[in-house]
JSON list of C-alpha atoms in Angstrom, two decimals:
[
{"chain": "A", "resi": 1, "resn": "MET", "atom": "CA", "xyz": [-13.80, -54.53, -156.80]},
{"chain": "A", "resi": 2, "resn": "SER", "atom": "CA", "xyz": [-13.39, -54.28, -153.06]},
{"chain": "A", "resi": 3, "resn": "TYR", "atom": "CA", "xyz": [-15.08, -51.29, -151.46]},
{"chain": "A", "resi": 4, "resn": "TYR", "atom": "CA", "xyz": [-14.10, -49.95, -148.06]},
{"chain": "A", "resi": 5, "resn": "LEU", "atom": "CA", "xyz": [-14.06, -46.75, -146.04]},
{"chain": "A", "resi": 6, "resn": "GLU", "atom": "CA", "xyz": [-10.96, -44.79, -145.13]},
{"chain": "A", "resi": 7, "resn": "TYR", "atom": "CA", "xyz": [-10.42, -42.31, -142.31]},
{"chain": "A", "resi": 8, "resn": "GLY", "atom": "CA", "xyz": [-6.91, -41.00, -142.06]},
{"chain": "A", "resi": 9, "resn": "ASN", "atom": "CA", "xyz": [-4.67, -44.01, -142.62]},
{"chain": "A", "resi": 10, "resn": "LYS", "atom": "CA", "xyz": [-7.23, -46.52, -141.41]},
{"chain": "A", "resi": 11, "resn": "LYS", "atom": "CA", "xyz": [-9.38, -48.77, -143.58]},
{"chain": "A", "resi": 12, "resn": "ALA", "atom": "CA", "xyz": [-12.73, -50.01, -142.29]},
{"chain": "A", "resi": 13, "resn": "LYS", "atom": "CA", "xyz": [-16.09, -51.43, -143.28]},
{"chain": "A", "resi": 14, "resn": "CYS", "atom": "CA", "xyz": [-17.83, -49.17, -140.74]},
{"chain": "A", "resi": 15, "resn": "ILE", "atom": "CA", "xyz": [-17.15, -45.67, -139.40]},
{"chain": "A", "resi": 16, "resn": "GLU", "atom": "CA", "xyz": [-19.16, -44.11, -136.59]},
{"chain": "A", "resi": 17, "resn": "LEU", "atom": "CA", "xyz": [-19.02, -40.41, -135.78]},
{"chain": "A", "resi": 18, "resn": "LYS", "atom": "CA", "xyz": [-20.51, -38.85, -132.67]},
{"chain": "A", "resi": 19, "resn": "ILE", "atom": "CA", "xyz": [-20.99, -35.21, -133.51]},
{"chain": "A", "resi": 20, "resn": "ASN", "atom": "CA", "xyz": [-21.39, -32.62, -130.80]},
{"chain": "A", "resi": 21, "resn": "PRO", "atom": "CA", "xyz": [-23.98, -30.14, -132.12]},
{"chain": "A", "resi": 22, "resn": "LYS", "atom": "CA", "xyz": [-22.04, -27.24, -130.53]},
{"chain": "A", "resi": 23, "resn": "VAL", "atom": "CA", "xyz": [-18.93, -27.89, -132.66]},
{"chain": "A", "resi": 24, "resn": "PRO", "atom": "CA", "xyz": [-18.44, -25.23, -135.37]},
{"chain": "A", "resi": 25, "resn": "PHE", "atom": "CA", "xyz": [-19.88, -26.54, -138.63]},
{"chain": "A", "resi": 26, "resn": "PRO", "atom": "CA", "xyz": [-16.60, -26.21, -140.60]},
{"chain": "A", "resi": 27, "resn": "LYS", "atom": "CA", "xyz": [-15.09, -28.80, -138.24]},
{"chain": "A", "resi": 28, "resn": "ILE", "atom": "CA", "xyz": [-18.03, -31.13, -138.91]},
{"chain": "A", "resi": 29, "resn": "VAL", "atom": "CA", "xyz": [-17.52, -30.66, -142.65]},
{"chain": "A", "resi": 30, "resn": "GLN", "atom": "CA", "xyz": [-13.85, -31.50, -142.21]},
{"chain": "A", "resi": 31, "resn": "SER", "atom": "CA", "xyz": [-14.63, -34.71, -140.28]},
{"chain": "A", "resi": 32, "resn": "ILE", "atom": "CA", "xyz": [-17.18, -35.96, -142.78]},
{"chain": "A", "resi": 33, "resn": "THR", "atom": "CA", "xyz": [-15.20, -35.10, -145.90]},
{"chain": "A", "resi": 34, "resn": "ARG", "atom": "CA", "xyz": [-12.16, -36.93, -144.48]},
{"chain": "A", "resi": 35, "resn": "ILE", "atom": "CA", "xyz": [-14.08, -40.18, -144.92]},
{"chain": "A", "resi": 36, "resn": "GLY", "atom": "CA", "xyz": [-12.87, -41.81, -148.10]},
{"chain": "A", "resi": 37, "resn": "ILE", "atom": "CA", "xyz": [-14.91, -44.36, -150.01]},
{"chain": "A", "resi": 38, "resn": "ALA", "atom": "CA", "xyz": [-12.44, -46.48, -151.94]},
{"chain": "A", "resi": 39, "resn": "GLY", "atom": "CA", "xyz": [-13.54, -47.28, -155.47]},
{"chain": "A", "resi": 40, "resn": "CYS", "atom": "CA", "xyz": [-16.51, -44.87, -155.39]},
{"chain": "A", "resi": 41, "resn": "SER", "atom": "CA", "xyz": [-16.85, -42.10, -157.95]},
{"chain": "A", "resi": 42, "resn": "LYS", "atom": "CA", "xyz": [-19.80, -40.57, -156.06]},
{"chain": "A", "resi": 43, "resn": "ALA", "atom": "CA", "xyz": [-17.96, -39.80, -152.80]},
{"chain": "A", "resi": 44, "resn": "GLU", "atom": "CA", "xyz": [-18.41, -36.04, -153.17]},
{"chain": "A", "resi": 45, "resn": "LEU", "atom": "CA", "xyz": [-22.19, -36.39, -153.66]},
{"chain": "A", "resi": 46, "resn": "ILE", "atom": "CA", "xyz": [-22.37, -38.74, -150.68]},
{"chain": "A", "resi": 47, "resn": "HIS", "atom": "CA", "xyz": [-20.46, -36.27, -148.50]},
{"chain": "A", "resi": 48, "resn": "TYR", "atom": "CA", "xyz": [-22.81, -33.48, -149.57]},
{"chain": "A", "resi": 49, "resn": "ALA", "atom": "CA", "xyz": [-25.94, -35.51, -148.80]},
{"chain": "A", "resi": 50, "resn": "VAL", "atom": "CA", "xyz": [-24.60, -36.59, -145.40]},
{"chain": "A", "resi": 51, "resn": "LEU", "atom": "CA", "xyz": [-23.68, -32.99, -144.60]},
{"chain": "A", "resi": 52, "resn": "GLU", "atom": "CA", "xyz": [-27.20, -31.84, -145.51]},
{"chain": "A", "resi": 53, "resn": "LEU", "atom": "CA", "xyz": [-28.67, -34.41, -143.11]},
{"chain": "A", "resi": 54, "resn": "VAL", "atom": "CA", "xyz": [-26.23, -33.51, -140.36]},
{"chain": "A", "resi": 55, "resn": "SER", "atom": "CA", "xyz": [-26.87, -29.79, -140.92]},
{"chain": "A", "resi": 56, "resn": "ASN", "atom": "CA", "xyz": [-30.60, -30.41, -140.40]},
{"chain": "A", "resi": 57, "resn": "SER", "atom": "CA", "xyz": [-29.80, -32.29, -137.19]},
{"chain": "A", "resi": 58, "resn": "VAL", "atom": "CA", "xyz": [-27.45, -29.59, -135.90]},
{"chain": "A", "resi": 59, "resn": "ARG", "atom": "CA", "xyz": [-30.06, -26.91, -136.59]},
{"chain": "A", "resi": 60, "resn": "SER", "atom": "CA", "xyz": [-32.80, -28.84, -134.80]},
{"chain": "A", "resi": 61, "resn": "HIS", "atom": "CA", "xyz": [-30.52, -29.51, -131.81]},
{"chain": "A", "resi": 62, "resn": "SER", "atom": "CA", "xyz": [-29.66, -25.81, -131.67]},
{"chain": "A", "resi": 63, "resn": "GLU", "atom": "CA", "xyz": [-33.31, -24.70, -131.93]},
{"chain": "A", "resi": 64, "resn": "LYS", "atom": "CA", "xyz": [-34.34, -27.06, -129.11]},
{"chain": "A", "resi": 65, "resn": "ASN", "atom": "CA", "xyz": [-31.13, -26.54, -127.08]},
{"chain": "A", "resi": 66, "resn": "VAL", "atom": "CA", "xyz": [-30.34, -30.27, -127.15]},
{"chain": "A", "resi": 67, "resn": "GLN", "atom": "CA", "xyz": [-26.82, -31.18, -126.03]},
{"chain": "A", "resi": 68, "resn": "GLU", "atom": "CA", "xyz": [-26.82, -34.87, -127.05]},
{"chain": "A", "resi": 69, "resn": "ASN", "atom": "CA", "xyz": [-24.52, -36.02, -129.84]},
{"chain": "A", "resi": 70, "resn": "ILE", "atom": "CA", "xyz": [-25.71, -36.67, -133.37]},
{"chain": "A", "resi": 71, "resn": "HIS", "atom": "CA", "xyz": [-24.76, -40.18, -134.47]},
{"chain": "A", "resi": 72, "resn": "VAL", "atom": "CA", "xyz": [-23.55, -40.80, -138.01]},
{"chain": "A", "resi": 73, "resn": "ILE", "atom": "CA", "xyz": [-22.66, -44.28, -139.20]},
{"chain": "A", "resi": 74, "resn": "LEU", "atom": "CA", "xyz": [-21.34, -45.19, -142.63]},
{"chain": "A", "resi": 75, "resn": "SER", "atom": "CA", "xyz": [-20.92, -48.86, -143.43]},
{"chain": "A", "resi": 76, "resn": "ILE", "atom": "CA", "xyz": [-20.12, -50.92, -146.48]},
{"chain": "A", "resi": 77, "resn": "GLN", "atom": "CA", "xyz": [-21.18, -54.50, -147.10]},
{"chain": "A", "resi": 78, "resn": "GLU", "atom": "CA", "xyz": [-19.89, -55.80, -150.40]},
{"chain": "A", "resi": 79, "resn": "GLU", "atom": "CA", "xyz": [-21.15, -53.18, -152.91]},
{"chain": "A", "resi": 80, "resn": "LYS", "atom": "CA", "xyz": [-23.73, -51.43, -150.70]},
{"chain": "A", "resi": 81, "resn": "LEU", "atom": "CA", "xyz": [-23.06, -48.28, -148.71]},
{"chain": "A", "resi": 82, "resn": "THR", "atom": "CA", "xyz": [-25.42, -47.54, -145.83]},
{"chain": "A", "resi": 83, "resn": "VAL", "atom": "CA", "xyz": [-25.53, -44.19, -144.07]},
{"chain": "A", "resi": 84, "resn": "ASN", "atom": "CA", "xyz": [-27.46, -43.64, -140.83]},
{"chain": "A", "resi": 85, "resn": "VAL", "atom": "CA", "xyz": [-27.98, -40.27, -139.14]},
{"chain": "A", "resi": 86, "resn": "GLU", "atom": "CA", "xyz": [-29.74, -40.21, -135.78]},
{"chain": "A", "resi": 87, "resn": "ASP", "atom": "CA", "xyz": [-30.51, -37.17, -133.67]},
{"chain": "A", "resi": 88, "resn": "ARG", "atom": "CA", "xyz": [-32.58, -36.03, -130.71]},
{"chain": "A", "resi": 89, "resn": "GLY", "atom": "CA", "xyz": [-33.60, -32.71, -132.21]},
{"chain": "A", "resi": 90, "resn": "GLY", "atom": "CA", "xyz": [-37.34, -33.17, -131.85]},
{"chain": "A", "resi": 91, "resn": "GLY", "atom": "CA", "xyz": [-38.06, -34.67, -135.24]},
{"chain": "A", "resi": 92, "resn": "PHE", "atom": "CA", "xyz": [-40.26, -33.08, -137.88]},
{"chain": "A", "resi": 93, "resn": "ASN", "atom": "CA", "xyz": [-43.56, -33.73, -139.55]},
{"chain": "A", "resi": 94, "resn": "PRO", "atom": "CA", "xyz": [-42.89, -34.74, -143.18]},
{"chain": "A", "resi": 95, "resn": "ALA", "atom": "CA", "xyz": [-46.29, -33.29, -144.12]},
{"chain": "A", "resi": 96, "resn": "VAL", "atom": "CA", "xyz": [-44.86, -29.76, -143.74]},
{"chain": "A", "resi": 97, "resn": "LEU", "atom": "CA", "xyz": [-42.21, -30.31, -146.42]},
{"chain": "A", "resi": 98, "resn": "PRO", "atom": "CA", "xyz": [-42.84, -28.53, -149.73]},
{"chain": "A", "resi": 99, "resn": "TYR", "atom": "CA", "xyz": [-42.98, -31.93, -151.47]},
{"chain": "A", "resi": 100, "resn": "ASP", "atom": "CA", "xyz": [-43.90, -35.53, -150.80]},
{"chain": "A", "resi": 101, "resn": "ILE", "atom": "CA", "xyz": [-40.69, -37.31, -149.79]},
{"chain": "A", "resi": 102, "resn": "THR", "atom": "CA", "xyz": [-42.06, -40.58, -151.19]},
{"chain": "A", "resi": 103, "resn": "PHE", "atom": "CA", "xyz": [-42.16, -39.17, -154.75]},
{"chain": "A", "resi": 104, "resn": "ASP", "atom": "CA", "xyz": [-39.41, -39.72, -157.31]},
{"chain": "A", "resi": 105, "resn": "PRO", "atom": "CA", "xyz": [-36.96, -36.89, -156.51]},
{"chain": "A", "resi": 106, "resn": "ASP", "atom": "CA", "xyz": [-36.48, -36.12, -160.21]},
{"chain": "A", "resi": 107, "resn": "SER", "atom": "CA", "xyz": [-40.18, -35.23, -160.49]},
{"chain": "A", "resi": 108, "resn": "ILE", "atom": "CA", "xyz": [-39.97, -32.57, -157.76]},
{"chain": "A", "resi": 109, "resn": "ASP", "atom": "CA", "xyz": [-39.80, -28.97, -158.98]},
{"chain": "A", "resi": 110, "resn": "VAL", "atom": "CA", "xyz": [-37.63, -26.99, -156.53]},
{"chain": "A", "resi": 111, "resn": "ASN", "atom": "CA", "xyz": [-38.76, -23.75, -158.20]},
{"chain": "A", "resi": 112, "resn": "SER", "atom": "CA", "xyz": [-42.46, -24.43, -157.66]},
{"chain": "A", "resi": 113, "resn": "GLU", "atom": "CA", "xyz": [-44.78, -22.06, -155.85]},
{"chain": "A", "resi": 114, "resn": "THR", "atom": "CA", "xyz": [-44.97, -24.54, -152.96]},
{"chain": "A", "resi": 115, "resn": "PHE", "atom": "CA", "xyz": [-41.20, -24.33, -152.47]},
{"chain": "A", "resi": 116, "resn": "GLN", "atom": "CA", "xyz": [-41.31, -20.53, -152.66]},
{"chain": "A", "resi": 117, "resn": "LYS", "atom": "CA", "xyz": [-44.02, -20.36, -149.99]},
{"chain": "A", "resi": 118, "resn": "TYR", "atom": "CA", "xyz": [-42.05, -22.78, -147.80]},
{"chain": "A", "resi": 119, "resn": "ARG", "atom": "CA", "xyz": [-38.93, -20.62, -148.07]},
{"chain": "A", "resi": 120, "resn": "GLU", "atom": "CA", "xyz": [-40.87, -17.40, -147.40]},
{"chain": "A", "resi": 121, "resn": "HIS", "atom": "CA", "xyz": [-42.61, -18.99, -144.40]},
{"chain": "A", "resi": 122, "resn": "HIS", "atom": "CA", "xyz": [-39.19, -19.79, -142.92]},
{"chain": "A", "resi": 123, "resn": "ASN", "atom": "CA", "xyz": [-37.73, -16.35, -143.76]},
{"chain": "A", "resi": 124, "resn": "TYR", "atom": "CA", "xyz": [-35.37, -18.01, -146.23]},
{"chain": "A", "resi": 125, "resn": "SER", "atom": "CA", "xyz": [-33.54, -19.82, -143.42]},
{"chain": "A", "resi": 126, "resn": "ARG", "atom": "CA", "xyz": [-34.81, -23.17, -144.75]},
{"chain": "A", "resi": 127, "resn": "PHE", "atom": "CA", "xyz": [-34.97, -24.19, -148.35]},
{"chain": "A", "resi": 128, "resn": "GLY", "atom": "CA", "xyz": [-36.36, -27.73, -148.23]},
{"chain": "A", "resi": 129, "resn": "MET", "atom": "CA", "xyz": [-33.34, -29.12, -150.05]},
{"chain": "A", "resi": 130, "resn": "GLY", "atom": "CA", "xyz": [-31.56, -31.26, -147.41]},
{"chain": "A", "resi": 131, "resn": "LEU", "atom": "CA", "xyz": [-33.78, -34.32, -147.50]},
{"chain": "A", "resi": 132, "resn": "LEU", "atom": "CA", "xyz": [-34.34, -33.93, -151.23]},
{"chain": "A", "resi": 133, "resn": "SER", "atom": "CA", "xyz": [-30.56, -33.97, -151.83]},
{"chain": "A", "resi": 134, "resn": "ALA", "atom": "CA", "xyz": [-30.25, -37.09, -149.68]},
{"chain": "A", "resi": 135, "resn": "LYS", "atom": "CA", "xyz": [-33.14, -38.73, -151.55]},
{"chain": "A", "resi": 136, "resn": "ARG", "atom": "CA", "xyz": [-31.45, -37.98, -154.87]},
{"chain": "A", "resi": 137, "resn": "THR", "atom": "CA", "xyz": [-28.19, -39.49, -153.63]},
{"chain": "A", "resi": 138, "resn": "PHE", "atom": "CA", "xyz": [-29.62, -42.49, -151.80]},
{"chain": "A", "resi": 139, "resn": "PRO", "atom": "CA", "xyz": [-32.36, -44.19, -153.83]},
{"chain": "A", "resi": 140, "resn": "GLU", "atom": "CA", "xyz": [-33.28, -46.15, -150.71]},
{"chain": "A", "resi": 141, "resn": "LEU", "atom": "CA", "xyz": [-33.92, -43.40, -148.15]},
{"chain": "A", "resi": 142, "resn": "LYS", "atom": "CA", "xyz": [-35.94, -44.19, -145.04]},
{"chain": "A", "resi": 143, "resn": "ILE", "atom": "CA", "xyz": [-37.09, -41.58, -142.57]},
{"chain": "A", "resi": 144, "resn": "GLN", "atom": "CA", "xyz": [-38.05, -42.84, -139.16]},
{"chain": "A", "resi": 145, "resn": "PHE", "atom": "CA", "xyz": [-38.60, -41.16, -135.84]},
{"chain": "A", "resi": 146, "resn": "VAL", "atom": "CA", "xyz": [-37.17, -41.64, -132.39]},
{"chain": "A", "resi": 147, "resn": "THR", "atom": "CA", "xyz": [-39.43, -41.76, -129.33]},
{"chain": "A", "resi": 148, "resn": "GLN", "atom": "CA", "xyz": [-38.70, -42.64, -125.71]},
{"chain": "A", "resi": 149, "resn": "LYS", "atom": "CA", "xyz": [-39.84, -46.19, -126.56]},
{"chain": "A", "resi": 150, "resn": "GLY", "atom": "CA", "xyz": [-37.67, -46.61, -129.67]},
{"chain": "A", "resi": 151, "resn": "VAL", "atom": "CA", "xyz": [-37.76, -45.98, -133.42]},
{"chain": "A", "resi": 152, "resn": "VAL", "atom": "CA", "xyz": [-41.15, -45.67, -135.13]},
{"chain": "A", "resi": 153, "resn": "THR", "atom": "CA", "xyz": [-42.15, -45.19, -138.77]},
{"chain": "A", "resi": 154, "resn": "SER", "atom": "CA", "xyz": [-44.59, -42.30, -138.41]},
{"chain": "A", "resi": 155, "resn": "TRP", "atom": "CA", "xyz": [-44.39, -38.84, -136.92]},
{"chain": "A", "resi": 156, "resn": "SER", "atom": "CA", "xyz": [-46.37, -37.98, -133.79]},
{"chain": "A", "resi": 157, "resn": "GLU", "atom": "CA", "xyz": [-46.16, -35.57, -130.87]},
{"chain": "A", "resi": 158, "resn": "ALA", "atom": "CA", "xyz": [-44.15, -38.23, -128.99]},
{"chain": "A", "resi": 159, "resn": "VAL", "atom": "CA", "xyz": [-41.21, -37.90, -131.40]},
{"chain": "A", "resi": 160, "resn": "ILE", "atom": "CA", "xyz": [-37.95, -36.71, -129.83]},
{"chain": "A", "resi": 161, "resn": "GLY", "atom": "CA", "xyz": [-35.64, -37.21, -132.81]},
{"chain": "A", "resi": 162, "resn": "THR", "atom": "CA", "xyz": [-35.07, -38.45, -136.31]},
{"chain": "A", "resi": 163, "resn": "TYR", "atom": "CA", "xyz": [-33.42, -41.58, -137.69]},
{"chain": "A", "resi": 164, "resn": "ILE", "atom": "CA", "xyz": [-32.59, -41.42, -141.39]},
{"chain": "A", "resi": 165, "resn": "SER", "atom": "CA", "xyz": [-31.07, -44.33, -143.28]},
{"chain": "A", "resi": 166, "resn": "GLY", "atom": "CA", "xyz": [-29.85, -44.18, -146.86]},
{"chain": "A", "resi": 167, "resn": "GLU", "atom": "CA", "xyz": [-28.55, -46.98, -149.05]},
{"chain": "A", "resi": 168, "resn": "LEU", "atom": "CA", "xyz": [-26.63, -46.82, -152.28]},
{"chain": "A", "resi": 169, "resn": "TYR", "atom": "CA", "xyz": [-25.13, -49.53, -154.44]},
{"chain": "A", "resi": 170, "resn": "LEU", "atom": "CA", "xyz": [-21.63, -48.40, -155.38]},
{"chain": "A", "resi": 171, "resn": "LYS", "atom": "CA", "xyz": [-21.29, -50.58, -158.47]}
]
């Protein structure tokens, strides 16, 4: 089977979106859900996971008053879909998540006391589900961080953004 992306009437192996963080979120949803993935039965789950990642980026840009675009790239090579989301929203320390992102996502209890404390601490404005949803959708999920010198693999005070890459075999 031949896999490819569709946007409107165009077919492509790669689609890049530059998302202005000031655009109303329903317009962002519309742009992302317009991307078709020919031959893929998981397109809706992929859209949801990408939207969760973009939502995190939009929120961090808003909180830090960052005007730069959020970059989203979807690409297909043979049977593998790769999604990249890069922002300049200041990054985050994975140690503050209510779970260890390196764990098997199916072993994480979203109703645990740790999750409840996380939600309470953030006045129920954050639920800790965005990255977890992406991890469940993309078995190969890598979280990296953007600094002035480039992309690094660990969080530090020098981080100015986040670079998340997810891979999924469509077959």
